[in-house]
XYZ file of C-alpha atoms in Angstrom:
373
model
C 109.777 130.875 75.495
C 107.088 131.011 78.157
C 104.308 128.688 78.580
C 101.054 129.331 77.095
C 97.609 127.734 77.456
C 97.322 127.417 74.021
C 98.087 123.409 74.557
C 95.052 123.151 77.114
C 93.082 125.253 74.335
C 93.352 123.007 71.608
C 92.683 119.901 74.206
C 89.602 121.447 75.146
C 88.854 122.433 71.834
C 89.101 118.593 70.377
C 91.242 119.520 67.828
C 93.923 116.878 68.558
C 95.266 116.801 65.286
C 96.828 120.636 66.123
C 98.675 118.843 69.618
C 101.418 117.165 67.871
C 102.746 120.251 66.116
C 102.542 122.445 68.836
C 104.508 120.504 71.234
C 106.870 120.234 68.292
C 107.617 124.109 68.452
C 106.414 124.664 71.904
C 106.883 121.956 74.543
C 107.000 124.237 77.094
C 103.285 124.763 76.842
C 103.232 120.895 78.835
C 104.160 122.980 81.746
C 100.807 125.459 81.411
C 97.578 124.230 83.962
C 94.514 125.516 84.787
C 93.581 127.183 88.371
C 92.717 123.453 89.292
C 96.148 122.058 88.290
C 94.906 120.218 85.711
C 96.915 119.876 82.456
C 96.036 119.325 78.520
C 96.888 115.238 79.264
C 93.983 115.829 82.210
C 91.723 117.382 79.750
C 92.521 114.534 77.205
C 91.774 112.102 79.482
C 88.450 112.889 80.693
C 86.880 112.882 76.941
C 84.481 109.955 76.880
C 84.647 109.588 72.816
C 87.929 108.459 72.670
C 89.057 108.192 68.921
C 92.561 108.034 67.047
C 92.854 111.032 66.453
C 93.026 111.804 70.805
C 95.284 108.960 70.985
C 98.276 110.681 68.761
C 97.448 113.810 70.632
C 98.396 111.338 73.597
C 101.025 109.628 72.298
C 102.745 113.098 71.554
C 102.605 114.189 74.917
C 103.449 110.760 76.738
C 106.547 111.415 74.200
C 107.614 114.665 75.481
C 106.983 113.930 79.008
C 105.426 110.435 80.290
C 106.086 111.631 84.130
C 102.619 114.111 83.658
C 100.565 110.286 84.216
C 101.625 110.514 87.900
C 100.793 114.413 87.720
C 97.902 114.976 90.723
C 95.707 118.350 90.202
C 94.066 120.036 93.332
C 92.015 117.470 93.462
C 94.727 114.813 93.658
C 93.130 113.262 90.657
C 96.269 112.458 88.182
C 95.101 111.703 84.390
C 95.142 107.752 84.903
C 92.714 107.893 87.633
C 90.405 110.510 84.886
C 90.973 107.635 82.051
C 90.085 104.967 83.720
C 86.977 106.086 86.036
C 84.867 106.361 82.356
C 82.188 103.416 83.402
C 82.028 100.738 80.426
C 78.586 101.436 80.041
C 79.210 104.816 78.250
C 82.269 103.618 76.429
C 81.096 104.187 72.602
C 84.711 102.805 71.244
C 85.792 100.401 74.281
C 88.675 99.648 72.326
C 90.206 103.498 71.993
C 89.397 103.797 75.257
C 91.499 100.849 76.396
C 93.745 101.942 73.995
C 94.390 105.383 75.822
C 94.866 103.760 79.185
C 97.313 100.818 78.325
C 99.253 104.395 77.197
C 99.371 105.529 80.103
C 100.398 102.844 82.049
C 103.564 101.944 79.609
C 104.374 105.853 80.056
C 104.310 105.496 84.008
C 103.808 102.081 85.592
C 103.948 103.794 89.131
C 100.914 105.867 88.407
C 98.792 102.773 89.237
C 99.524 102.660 92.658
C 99.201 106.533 93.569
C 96.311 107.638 95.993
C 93.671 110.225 95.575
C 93.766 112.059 99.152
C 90.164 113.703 99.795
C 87.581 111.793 101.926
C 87.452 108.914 103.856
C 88.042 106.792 100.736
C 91.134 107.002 98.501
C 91.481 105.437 95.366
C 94.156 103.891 93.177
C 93.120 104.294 89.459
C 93.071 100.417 90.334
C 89.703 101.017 92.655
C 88.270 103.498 90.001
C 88.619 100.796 87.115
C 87.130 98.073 89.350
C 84.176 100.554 89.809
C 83.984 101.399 86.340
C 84.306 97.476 85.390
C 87.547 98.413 83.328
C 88.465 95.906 80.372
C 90.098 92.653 81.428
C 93.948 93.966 79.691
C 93.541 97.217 81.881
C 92.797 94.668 85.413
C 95.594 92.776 84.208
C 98.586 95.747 83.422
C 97.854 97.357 86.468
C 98.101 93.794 88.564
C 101.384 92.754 86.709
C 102.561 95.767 88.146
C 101.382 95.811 91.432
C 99.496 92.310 92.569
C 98.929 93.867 96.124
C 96.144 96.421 94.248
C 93.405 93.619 94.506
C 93.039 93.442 97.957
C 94.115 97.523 98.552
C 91.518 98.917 101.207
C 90.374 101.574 100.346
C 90.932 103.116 103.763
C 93.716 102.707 106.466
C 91.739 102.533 108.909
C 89.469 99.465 106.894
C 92.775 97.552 107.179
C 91.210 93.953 106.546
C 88.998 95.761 103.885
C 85.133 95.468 105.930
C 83.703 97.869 104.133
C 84.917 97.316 100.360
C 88.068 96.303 98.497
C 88.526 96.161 94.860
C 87.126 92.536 94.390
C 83.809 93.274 96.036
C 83.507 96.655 93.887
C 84.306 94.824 90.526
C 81.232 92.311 91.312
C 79.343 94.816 92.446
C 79.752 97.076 89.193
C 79.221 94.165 86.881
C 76.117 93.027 89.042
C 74.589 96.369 88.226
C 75.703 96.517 84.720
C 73.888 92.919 84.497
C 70.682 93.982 85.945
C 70.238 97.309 83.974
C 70.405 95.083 80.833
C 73.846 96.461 79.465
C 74.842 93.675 77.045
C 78.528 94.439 77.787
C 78.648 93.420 80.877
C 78.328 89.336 80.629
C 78.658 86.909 83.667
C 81.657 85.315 82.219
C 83.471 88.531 81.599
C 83.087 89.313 85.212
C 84.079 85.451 86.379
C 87.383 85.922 84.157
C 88.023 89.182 85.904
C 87.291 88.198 89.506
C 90.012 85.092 88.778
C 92.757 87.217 88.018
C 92.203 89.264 91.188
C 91.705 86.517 93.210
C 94.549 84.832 91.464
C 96.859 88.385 92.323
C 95.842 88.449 96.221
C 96.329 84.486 96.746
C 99.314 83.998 94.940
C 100.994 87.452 94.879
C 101.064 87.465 90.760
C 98.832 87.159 87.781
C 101.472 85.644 85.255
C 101.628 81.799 85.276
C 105.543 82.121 85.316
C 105.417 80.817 88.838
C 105.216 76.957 88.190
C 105.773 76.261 91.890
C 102.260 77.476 93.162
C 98.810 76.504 91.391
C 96.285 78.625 91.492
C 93.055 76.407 92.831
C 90.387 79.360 92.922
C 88.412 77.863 96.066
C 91.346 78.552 97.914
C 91.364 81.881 97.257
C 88.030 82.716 97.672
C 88.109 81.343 101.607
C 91.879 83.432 101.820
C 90.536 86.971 100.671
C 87.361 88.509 101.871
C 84.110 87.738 98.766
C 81.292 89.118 98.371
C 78.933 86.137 99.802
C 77.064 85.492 96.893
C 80.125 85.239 94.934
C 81.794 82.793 97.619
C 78.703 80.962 97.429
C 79.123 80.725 93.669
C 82.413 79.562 93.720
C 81.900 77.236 96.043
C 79.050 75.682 94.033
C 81.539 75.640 91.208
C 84.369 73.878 92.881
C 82.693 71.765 95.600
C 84.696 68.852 94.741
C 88.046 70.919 95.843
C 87.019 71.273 99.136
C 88.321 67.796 99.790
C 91.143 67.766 97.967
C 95.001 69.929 99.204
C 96.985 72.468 97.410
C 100.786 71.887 96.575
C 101.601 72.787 100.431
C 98.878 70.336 102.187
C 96.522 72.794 102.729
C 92.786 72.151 102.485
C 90.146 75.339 101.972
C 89.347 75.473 105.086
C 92.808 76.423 106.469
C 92.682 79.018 104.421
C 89.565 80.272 105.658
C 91.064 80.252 109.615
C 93.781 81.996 108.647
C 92.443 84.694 106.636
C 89.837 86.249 109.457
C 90.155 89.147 111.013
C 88.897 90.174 114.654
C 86.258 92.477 113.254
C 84.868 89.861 110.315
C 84.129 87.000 112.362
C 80.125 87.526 111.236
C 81.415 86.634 107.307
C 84.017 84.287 108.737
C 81.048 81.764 110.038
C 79.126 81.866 106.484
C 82.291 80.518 105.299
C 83.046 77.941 107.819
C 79.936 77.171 107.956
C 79.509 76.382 103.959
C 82.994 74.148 104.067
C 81.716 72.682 106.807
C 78.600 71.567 105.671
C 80.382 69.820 102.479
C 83.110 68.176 103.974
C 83.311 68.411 107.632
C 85.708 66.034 107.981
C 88.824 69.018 107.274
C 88.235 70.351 110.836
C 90.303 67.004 111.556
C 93.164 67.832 109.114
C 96.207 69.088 110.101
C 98.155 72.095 108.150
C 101.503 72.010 106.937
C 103.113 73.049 110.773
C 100.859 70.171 112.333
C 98.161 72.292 113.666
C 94.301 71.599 113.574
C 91.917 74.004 112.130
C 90.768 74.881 115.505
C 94.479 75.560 116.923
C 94.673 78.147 114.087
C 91.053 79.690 114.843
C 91.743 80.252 119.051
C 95.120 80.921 119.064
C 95.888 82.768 115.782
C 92.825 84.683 114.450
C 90.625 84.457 118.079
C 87.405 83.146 116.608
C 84.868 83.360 119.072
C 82.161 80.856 120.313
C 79.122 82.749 119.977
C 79.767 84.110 116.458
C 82.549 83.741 114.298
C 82.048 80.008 113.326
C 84.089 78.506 116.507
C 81.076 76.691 117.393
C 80.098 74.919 114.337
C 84.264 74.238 114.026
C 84.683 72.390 117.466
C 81.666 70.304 116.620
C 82.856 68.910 113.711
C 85.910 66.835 114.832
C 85.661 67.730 118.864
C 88.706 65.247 119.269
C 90.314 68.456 118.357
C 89.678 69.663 121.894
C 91.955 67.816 123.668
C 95.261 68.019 121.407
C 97.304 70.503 121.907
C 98.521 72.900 119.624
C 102.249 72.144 118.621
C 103.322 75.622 118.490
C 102.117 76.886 121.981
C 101.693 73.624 123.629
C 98.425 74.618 124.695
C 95.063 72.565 124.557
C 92.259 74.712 123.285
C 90.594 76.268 125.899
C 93.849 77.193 127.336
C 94.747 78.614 124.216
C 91.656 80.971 124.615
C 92.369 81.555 128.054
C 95.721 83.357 126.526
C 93.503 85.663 124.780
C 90.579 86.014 127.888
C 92.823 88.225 128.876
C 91.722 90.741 126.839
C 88.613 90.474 126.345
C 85.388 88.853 128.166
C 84.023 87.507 125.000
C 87.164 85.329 125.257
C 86.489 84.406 128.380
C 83.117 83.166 127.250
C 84.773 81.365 124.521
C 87.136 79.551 126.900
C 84.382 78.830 129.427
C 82.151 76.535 126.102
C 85.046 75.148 124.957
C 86.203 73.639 128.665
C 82.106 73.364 129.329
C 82.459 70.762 125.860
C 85.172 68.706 127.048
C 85.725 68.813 131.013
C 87.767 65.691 130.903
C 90.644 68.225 129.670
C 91.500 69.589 133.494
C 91.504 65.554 134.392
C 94.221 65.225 131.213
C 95.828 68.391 132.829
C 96.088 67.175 136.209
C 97.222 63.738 135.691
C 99.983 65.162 133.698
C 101.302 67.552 136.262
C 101.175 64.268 138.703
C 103.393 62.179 136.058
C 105.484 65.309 135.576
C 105.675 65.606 139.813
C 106.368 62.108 140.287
């Protein structure tokens, strides 16, 4: 038989209880969409009054054909990202409405990962349900699935996520849920859901099958770009952790080195700065391949002098200065001389750091006469 819209109608319509029967003697009608491309499990999925009655209607089409999850209309919107973008603010029966979307998942776990494609931003259903401060369960499907989602840019082109990832838009959206007075929306809820993102980007899943990596939230924090006030609260939290290393010898603040980009070196310094401040003493600890906190910043991540925290790191164990790093070889401000190549702010970099130690070229030089003789 050929497909009808009668399907879509009785979507639209509300009249869910009519779905199951119809797909019973017509199944074809799954195949019907409007001049959007949207499809009866679109329409279902962008009713903000979810009840049980919707969720059958649902259920009988994720029978008959789970794949339509993953189905994009013009838009590129598929029904996930529709079911999940519902803000929790407007959710009259949060627990239907979670309901509907744990559905959809089970139907088609690959539908969390696919991309709107309009804009300069494109969204998971993961971003939309950060946005929309989604239900801890929904957070935590879509992770199990997919850990990488936390940290997802929303942009290419934002590759080390400047502008927003999903962990800044989750405290953003319960920030704004806490100041318009929406009892919902509770501090702790939002601390519980922050964790398990955090807890996906640092250690790459959010089951605690793993027993060979702990999950020390500090650590995480300094690894995968915060919003400050957040890092700030965390690190208020946990202050005593700063001092103390993970399973692999690691302290915080070799996290933090590591985890900078060339383009975030502004929010790079308000965190070196705030471990340094506690416990300056980890500029003088060593990671787990022998190198200091400062080898990591120059020759890895090219912290600069004037802004990106370089400064404040050098002064806090300047011994640091005149050991070399055991994977190039290289004493610091050689090490930045590598990258002055590129760039003159580099070359301004390598100029302090010789201009705080000099005695380095007299190091240098009596070493090439040992080496000579």
């Amino acid at each position: 038989m050929p497909k009808s819209p009668t399907l879509y109608r009785l979507a639209a319509d509300r009249q869910y209880h009519k779905i199951p029967l119809r797909l019973q003697t017509n199944p074809e009608d799954l195949l019907w969409t409007d001049r959007y491309g949207s499809t009866a499990l679109h329409i279902l999925c962008q009713v903000r009054n979810v009840d049980k009655g919707l969720l059958a209607a649902v259920d009988a089409i994720l029978e008959k054909a789970p794949e339509q999850v993953s189905w994009a209309n013009i838009a590129s919107w598929t029904p996930l990202h529709f079911a999940v973008e519902k803000p929790l603010v407007w959710r009259s029966s949060d627990t239907y409405s979670t309901a509907l979307i744990l559905r959809l998942i089970r139907a088609c776990p690959a539908a969390v990962s696919q991309r709107t494609k309009g804009g300069f931003k494109t969204k998971t259903p993961f971003h939309i349900a950060c946005e929309a401060a989604a239900d801890y369960k929904v957070l935590k499907a879509m992770l199990t699935i997919n850990p990488s989602l936390a940290t997802e840019p929303y942009s290419k082109r934002d590759a080390y996520s400047l502008i927003e990832n999903p962990i800044q838009a989750l405290w953003k959206a319960h920030l704004h849920l806490s100041q318009s007075g929406f009892s919902g929306s509770s501090m702790h809820q939002a601390e519980k859901k922050m964790a398990l993102l955090l807890q996906a980007a640092h250690c790459g899943t959010v089951t605690f099958a793993n027993k060979e990596r702990s999950f020390r939230i500090l650590n995480a924090v300094c690894a995968v770009r915060c919003p400050r006030d957040y890092f700030a609260r965390i690190l208020n939290d946990h202050v005593d952790d700063v001092r103390l290393p993970d399973e692999k010898g690691l302290h915080a603040l070799h996290y933090a080195v590591r985890s900078v980009s060339a383009d975030s070196q502004s929010y790079t310094e308000f965190v070196l700065e705030a471990l340094l401040s506690v416990f300056p003493q980890a500029a003088a600890l060593r990671d787990d391949v022998g190198r200091l906190p400062l080898h990591v910043a120059i020759s890895s991540t090219f912290l600069q002098w004037h802004r990106g925290g370089l400064r404040e790191l050098t002064l806090a164990h300047t011994d640091a200065l005149r050991t070399p790093d055991p994977e190039s070889g290289l004493v610091p401000f050689l090490g930045s001389a590598e990258g002055a190549k590129k760039s003159r702010m580099h070359l301004s970099t390598t100029y302090e750091l010789l201009r705080a130690a000099p005695d380095v070229t007299l190091m240098l030089h009596s070493d090439t006469e040992t080496v000579a003789a």
